[in-house]
Amino acid sequence: KNKYGNRKITRDGETFDSMKEYRRYTELLLLERAGAIQDLRRQVPFELIPAYYEEIYTGEYYQRGPQKGEPKKKRVCVENGATYYADFVYVEGGETVVEDTKGFKTPEYILKRKLMLHVFGIRIKEL
């Protein structure tokens, strides 16, 4: 159990963040089987801000090869990126729908929701 009161559950070999998310998944499966929606996917990642990398010197030098005598560098992640994972993505009436089942809207989620609209032009459907 986490601090927001939901419990992860495993059903049909898949893990869901809450019972509410599982119930919505079963509803969407029925809609997909009936032909009302298509291409149902779970936990779809959207990269909102890419990670930032820098080249830093290791203090060593190449001993042989075409770069002999040059300082060695390595690529280091300085700042992690920000990724939003949509609970469900599907196509309904030719339009792509991004859906999220929320019990509690954290400040982090609200920021990612705004970035989804700004970066991708996608308005998240919240349940």
JSON list of C-alpha atoms in Angstrom, two decimals:
[
{"chain": "A", "resi": 1, "resn": "LYS", "atom": "CA", "xyz": [0.00, 0.00, 0.00]},
{"chain": "A", "resi": 2, "resn": "ASN", "atom": "CA", "xyz": [1.38, 3.42, -0.88]},
{"chain": "A", "resi": 3, "resn": "LYS", "atom": "CA", "xyz": [0.82, 6.84, 0.67]},
{"chain": "A", "resi": 4, "resn": "TYR", "atom": "CA", "xyz": [-2.23, 7.60, -1.53]},
{"chain": "A", "resi": 5, "resn": "GLY", "atom": "CA", "xyz": [-4.13, 4.50, -0.36]},
{"chain": "A", "resi": 6, "resn": "ASN", "atom": "CA", "xyz": [-4.09, 2.45, -3.56]},
{"chain": "A", "resi": 7, "resn": "ARG", "atom": "CA", "xyz": [-2.71, -1.09, -3.74]},
{"chain": "A", "resi": 8, "resn": "LYS", "atom": "CA", "xyz": [-1.01, -2.68, -6.71]},
{"chain": "A", "resi": 9, "resn": "ILE", "atom": "CA", "xyz": [-2.87, -5.75, -7.91]},
{"chain": "A", "resi": 10, "resn": "THR", "atom": "CA", "xyz": [-2.01, -8.50, -10.35]},
{"chain": "A", "resi": 11, "resn": "ARG", "atom": "CA", "xyz": [-4.73, -9.91, -12.58]},
{"chain": "A", "resi": 12, "resn": "ASP", "atom": "CA", "xyz": [-4.43, -12.02, -15.73]},
{"chain": "A", "resi": 13, "resn": "GLY", "atom": "CA", "xyz": [-0.63, -11.88, -15.45]},
{"chain": "A", "resi": 14, "resn": "GLU", "atom": "CA", "xyz": [-0.50, -8.07, -15.50]},
{"chain": "A", "resi": 15, "resn": "THR", "atom": "CA", "xyz": [0.14, -5.64, -12.64]},
{"chain": "A", "resi": 16, "resn": "PHE", "atom": "CA", "xyz": [-2.08, -2.58, -12.17]},
{"chain": "A", "resi": 17, "resn": "ASP", "atom": "CA", "xyz": [-1.49, 0.42, -9.90]},
{"chain": "A", "resi": 18, "resn": "SER", "atom": "CA", "xyz": [-4.99, 0.21, -8.44]},
{"chain": "A", "resi": 19, "resn": "MET", "atom": "CA", "xyz": [-8.28, -1.67, -8.57]},
{"chain": "A", "resi": 20, "resn": "LYS", "atom": "CA", "xyz": [-9.81, 1.35, -10.31]},
{"chain": "A", "resi": 21, "resn": "GLU", "atom": "CA", "xyz": [-7.23, 1.05, -13.12]},
{"chain": "A", "resi": 22, "resn": "TYR", "atom": "CA", "xyz": [-7.91, -2.70, -13.46]},
{"chain": "A", "resi": 23, "resn": "ARG", "atom": "CA", "xyz": [-11.68, -2.13, -13.66]},
{"chain": "A", "resi": 24, "resn": "ARG", "atom": "CA", "xyz": [-11.22, 0.49, -16.36]},
{"chain": "A", "resi": 25, "resn": "TYR", "atom": "CA", "xyz": [-8.93, -1.89, -18.28]},
{"chain": "A", "resi": 26, "resn": "THR", "atom": "CA", "xyz": [-11.61, -4.59, -18.28]},
{"chain": "A", "resi": 27, "resn": "GLU", "atom": "CA", "xyz": [-14.16, -2.02, -19.56]},
{"chain": "A", "resi": 28, "resn": "LEU", "atom": "CA", "xyz": [-11.82, -0.96, -22.33]},
{"chain": "A", "resi": 29, "resn": "LEU", "atom": "CA", "xyz": [-11.18, -4.60, -23.30]},
{"chain": "A", "resi": 30, "resn": "LEU", "atom": "CA", "xyz": [-14.92, -5.10, -23.71]},
{"chain": "A", "resi": 31, "resn": "LEU", "atom": "CA", "xyz": [-15.18, -1.93, -25.82]},
{"chain": "A", "resi": 32, "resn": "GLU", "atom": "CA", "xyz": [-12.30, -3.15, -27.98]},
{"chain": "A", "resi": 33, "resn": "ARG", "atom": "CA", "xyz": [-13.93, -6.56, -28.48]},
{"chain": "A", "resi": 34, "resn": "ALA", "atom": "CA", "xyz": [-17.20, -4.82, -29.43]},
{"chain": "A", "resi": 35, "resn": "GLY", "atom": "CA", "xyz": [-15.33, -2.71, -32.00]},
{"chain": "A", "resi": 36, "resn": "ALA", "atom": "CA", "xyz": [-16.02, 0.65, -30.33]},
{"chain": "A", "resi": 37, "resn": "ILE", "atom": "CA", "xyz": [-12.27, 1.29, -29.83]},
{"chain": "A", "resi": 38, "resn": "GLN", "atom": "CA", "xyz": [-9.10, -0.06, -31.47]},
{"chain": "A", "resi": 39, "resn": "ASP", "atom": "CA", "xyz": [-5.39, -0.51, -30.68]},
{"chain": "A", "resi": 40, "resn": "LEU", "atom": "CA", "xyz": [-5.70, -0.55, -26.86]},
{"chain": "A", "resi": 41, "resn": "ARG", "atom": "CA", "xyz": [-2.30, -0.20, -25.17]},
{"chain": "A", "resi": 42, "resn": "ARG", "atom": "CA", "xyz": [-1.24, 0.10, -21.52]},
{"chain": "A", "resi": 43, "resn": "GLN", "atom": "CA", "xyz": [1.54, 2.11, -19.86]},
{"chain": "A", "resi": 44, "resn": "VAL", "atom": "CA", "xyz": [2.58, 3.98, -22.99]},
{"chain": "A", "resi": 45, "resn": "PRO", "atom": "CA", "xyz": [5.63, 6.23, -22.46]},
{"chain": "A", "resi": 46, "resn": "PHE", "atom": "CA", "xyz": [5.73, 9.83, -23.70]},
{"chain": "A", "resi": 47, "resn": "GLU", "atom": "CA", "xyz": [9.11, 11.56, -23.39]},
{"chain": "A", "resi": 48, "resn": "LEU", "atom": "CA", "xyz": [8.29, 15.10, -22.26]},
{"chain": "A", "resi": 49, "resn": "ILE", "atom": "CA", "xyz": [11.83, 16.34, -21.64]},
{"chain": "A", "resi": 50, "resn": "PRO", "atom": "CA", "xyz": [14.89, 14.42, -22.84]},
{"chain": "A", "resi": 51, "resn": "ALA", "atom": "CA", "xyz": [17.76, 13.65, -20.49]},
{"chain": "A", "resi": 52, "resn": "TYR", "atom": "CA", "xyz": [20.70, 16.04, -20.60]},
{"chain": "A", "resi": 53, "resn": "TYR", "atom": "CA", "xyz": [24.18, 14.60, -21.14]},
{"chain": "A", "resi": 54, "resn": "GLU", "atom": "CA", "xyz": [27.65, 16.14, -21.00]},
{"chain": "A", "resi": 55, "resn": "GLU", "atom": "CA", "xyz": [31.02, 14.91, -22.19]},
{"chain": "A", "resi": 56, "resn": "ILE", "atom": "CA", "xyz": [33.53, 14.90, -19.33]},
{"chain": "A", "resi": 57, "resn": "TYR", "atom": "CA", "xyz": [37.22, 14.10, -19.35]},
{"chain": "A", "resi": 58, "resn": "THR", "atom": "CA", "xyz": [38.25, 10.96, -17.48]},
{"chain": "A", "resi": 59, "resn": "GLY", "atom": "CA", "xyz": [41.83, 12.11, -16.79]},
{"chain": "A", "resi": 60, "resn": "GLU", "atom": "CA", "xyz": [43.19, 9.32, -19.00]},
{"chain": "A", "resi": 61, "resn": "TYR", "atom": "CA", "xyz": [44.66, 9.48, -22.48]},
{"chain": "A", "resi": 62, "resn": "TYR", "atom": "CA", "xyz": [44.38, 7.15, -25.44]},
{"chain": "A", "resi": 63, "resn": "GLN", "atom": "CA", "xyz": [47.48, 4.94, -25.64]},
{"chain": "A", "resi": 64, "resn": "ARG", "atom": "CA", "xyz": [47.09, 3.72, -29.24]},
{"chain": "A", "resi": 65, "resn": "GLY", "atom": "CA", "xyz": [45.02, 4.17, -32.35]},
{"chain": "A", "resi": 66, "resn": "PRO", "atom": "CA", "xyz": [44.12, 7.29, -34.33]},
{"chain": "A", "resi": 67, "resn": "GLN", "atom": "CA", "xyz": [43.30, 9.21, -31.11]},
{"chain": "A", "resi": 68, "resn": "LYS", "atom": "CA", "xyz": [46.64, 8.41, -29.43]},
{"chain": "A", "resi": 69, "resn": "GLY", "atom": "CA", "xyz": [47.62, 11.15, -26.99]},
{"chain": "A", "resi": 70, "resn": "GLU", "atom": "CA", "xyz": [44.14, 12.70, -26.87]},
{"chain": "A", "resi": 71, "resn": "PRO", "atom": "CA", "xyz": [42.25, 12.83, -23.56]},
{"chain": "A", "resi": 72, "resn": "LYS", "atom": "CA", "xyz": [39.52, 10.22, -23.05]},
{"chain": "A", "resi": 73, "resn": "LYS", "atom": "CA", "xyz": [35.96, 11.48, -22.57]},
{"chain": "A", "resi": 74, "resn": "LYS", "atom": "CA", "xyz": [32.81, 9.78, -21.39]},
{"chain": "A", "resi": 75, "resn": "ARG", "atom": "CA", "xyz": [29.17, 10.75, -21.73]},
{"chain": "A", "resi": 76, "resn": "VAL", "atom": "CA", "xyz": [27.49, 11.35, -18.35]},
{"chain": "A", "resi": 77, "resn": "CYS", "atom": "CA", "xyz": [23.82, 12.01, -17.60]},
{"chain": "A", "resi": 78, "resn": "VAL", "atom": "CA", "xyz": [23.69, 15.35, -15.80]},
{"chain": "A", "resi": 79, "resn": "GLU", "atom": "CA", "xyz": [19.91, 15.67, -15.61]},
{"chain": "A", "resi": 80, "resn": "ASN", "atom": "CA", "xyz": [17.35, 12.90, -15.99]},
{"chain": "A", "resi": 81, "resn": "GLY", "atom": "CA", "xyz": [14.57, 13.35, -18.49]},
{"chain": "A", "resi": 82, "resn": "ALA", "atom": "CA", "xyz": [10.87, 13.47, -17.69]},
{"chain": "A", "resi": 83, "resn": "THR", "atom": "CA", "xyz": [8.57, 10.76, -19.06]},
{"chain": "A", "resi": 84, "resn": "TYR", "atom": "CA", "xyz": [4.81, 10.49, -18.67]},
{"chain": "A", "resi": 85, "resn": "TYR", "atom": "CA", "xyz": [3.37, 6.96, -18.70]},
{"chain": "A", "resi": 86, "resn": "ALA", "atom": "CA", "xyz": [-0.23, 6.97, -19.90]},
{"chain": "A", "resi": 87, "resn": "ASP", "atom": "CA", "xyz": [-2.40, 4.31, -18.27]},
{"chain": "A", "resi": 88, "resn": "PHE", "atom": "CA", "xyz": [-4.24, 3.66, -21.55]},
{"chain": "A", "resi": 89, "resn": "VAL", "atom": "CA", "xyz": [-3.95, 4.78, -25.16]},
{"chain": "A", "resi": 90, "resn": "TYR", "atom": "CA", "xyz": [-6.48, 3.75, -27.78]},
{"chain": "A", "resi": 91, "resn": "VAL", "atom": "CA", "xyz": [-8.16, 4.91, -30.97]},
{"chain": "A", "resi": 92, "resn": "GLU", "atom": "CA", "xyz": [-11.84, 5.90, -30.85]},
{"chain": "A", "resi": 93, "resn": "GLY", "atom": "CA", "xyz": [-13.60, 7.21, -33.94]},
{"chain": "A", "resi": 94, "resn": "GLY", "atom": "CA", "xyz": [-10.29, 7.84, -35.69]},
{"chain": "A", "resi": 95, "resn": "GLU", "atom": "CA", "xyz": [-8.94, 9.94, -32.80]},
{"chain": "A", "resi": 96, "resn": "THR", "atom": "CA", "xyz": [-6.16, 8.83, -30.42]},
{"chain": "A", "resi": 97, "resn": "VAL", "atom": "CA", "xyz": [-7.28, 8.98, -26.78]},
{"chain": "A", "resi": 98, "resn": "VAL", "atom": "CA", "xyz": [-4.83, 9.13, -23.86]},
{"chain": "A", "resi": 99, "resn": "GLU", "atom": "CA", "xyz": [-6.48, 8.13, -20.60]},
{"chain": "A", "resi": 100, "resn": "ASP", "atom": "CA", "xyz": [-5.36, 8.18, -16.98]},
{"chain": "A", "resi": 101, "resn": "THR", "atom": "CA", "xyz": [-7.17, 6.79, -13.95]},
{"chain": "A", "resi": 102, "resn": "LYS", "atom": "CA", "xyz": [-6.52, 9.11, -11.05]},
{"chain": "A", "resi": 103, "resn": "GLY", "atom": "CA", "xyz": [-7.53, 8.94, -7.44]},
{"chain": "A", "resi": 104, "resn": "PHE", "atom": "CA", "xyz": [-5.28, 11.82, -6.39]},
{"chain": "A", "resi": 105, "resn": "LYS", "atom": "CA", "xyz": [-3.70, 14.47, -8.63]},
{"chain": "A", "resi": 106, "resn": "THR", "atom": "CA", "xyz": [-0.15, 15.09, -7.47]},
{"chain": "A", "resi": 107, "resn": "PRO", "atom": "CA", "xyz": [1.68, 18.31, -8.40]},
{"chain": "A", "resi": 108, "resn": "GLU", "atom": "CA", "xyz": [4.05, 16.17, -10.52]},
{"chain": "A", "resi": 109, "resn": "TYR", "atom": "CA", "xyz": [1.12, 14.71, -12.47]},
{"chain": "A", "resi": 110, "resn": "ILE", "atom": "CA", "xyz": [-0.41, 18.17, -13.04]},
{"chain": "A", "resi": 111, "resn": "LEU", "atom": "CA", "xyz": [2.89, 19.42, -14.48]},
{"chain": "A", "resi": 112, "resn": "LYS", "atom": "CA", "xyz": [3.18, 16.37, -16.76]},
{"chain": "A", "resi": 113, "resn": "ARG", "atom": "CA", "xyz": [-0.43, 16.85, -17.88]},
{"chain": "A", "resi": 114, "resn": "LYS", "atom": "CA", "xyz": [0.40, 20.43, -18.89]},
{"chain": "A", "resi": 115, "resn": "LEU", "atom": "CA", "xyz": [3.55, 19.30, -20.68]},
{"chain": "A", "resi": 116, "resn": "MET", "atom": "CA", "xyz": [1.56, 16.67, -22.62]},
{"chain": "A", "resi": 117, "resn": "LEU", "atom": "CA", "xyz": [-0.68, 19.44, -23.91]},
{"chain": "A", "resi": 118, "resn": "HIS", "atom": "CA", "xyz": [2.25, 21.74, -24.70]},
{"chain": "A", "resi": 119, "resn": "VAL", "atom": "CA", "xyz": [4.65, 19.20, -26.25]},
{"chain": "A", "resi": 120, "resn": "PHE", "atom": "CA", "xyz": [2.27, 16.81, -28.00]},
{"chain": "A", "resi": 121, "resn": "GLY", "atom": "CA", "xyz": [-0.99, 18.78, -28.12]},
{"chain": "A", "resi": 122, "resn": "ILE", "atom": "CA", "xyz": [-2.68, 15.90, -26.28]},
{"chain": "A", "resi": 123, "resn": "ARG", "atom": "CA", "xyz": [-5.33, 16.54, -23.63]},
{"chain": "A", "resi": 124, "resn": "ILE", "atom": "CA", "xyz": [-5.40, 13.66, -21.14]},
{"chain": "A", "resi": 125, "resn": "LYS", "atom": "CA", "xyz": [-8.81, 12.15, -20.40]},
{"chain": "A", "resi": 126, "resn": "GLU", "atom": "CA", "xyz": [-8.93, 11.72, -16.61]},
{"chain": "A", "resi": 127, "resn": "LEU", "atom": "CA", "xyz": [-11.13, 9.23, -14.80]}
]
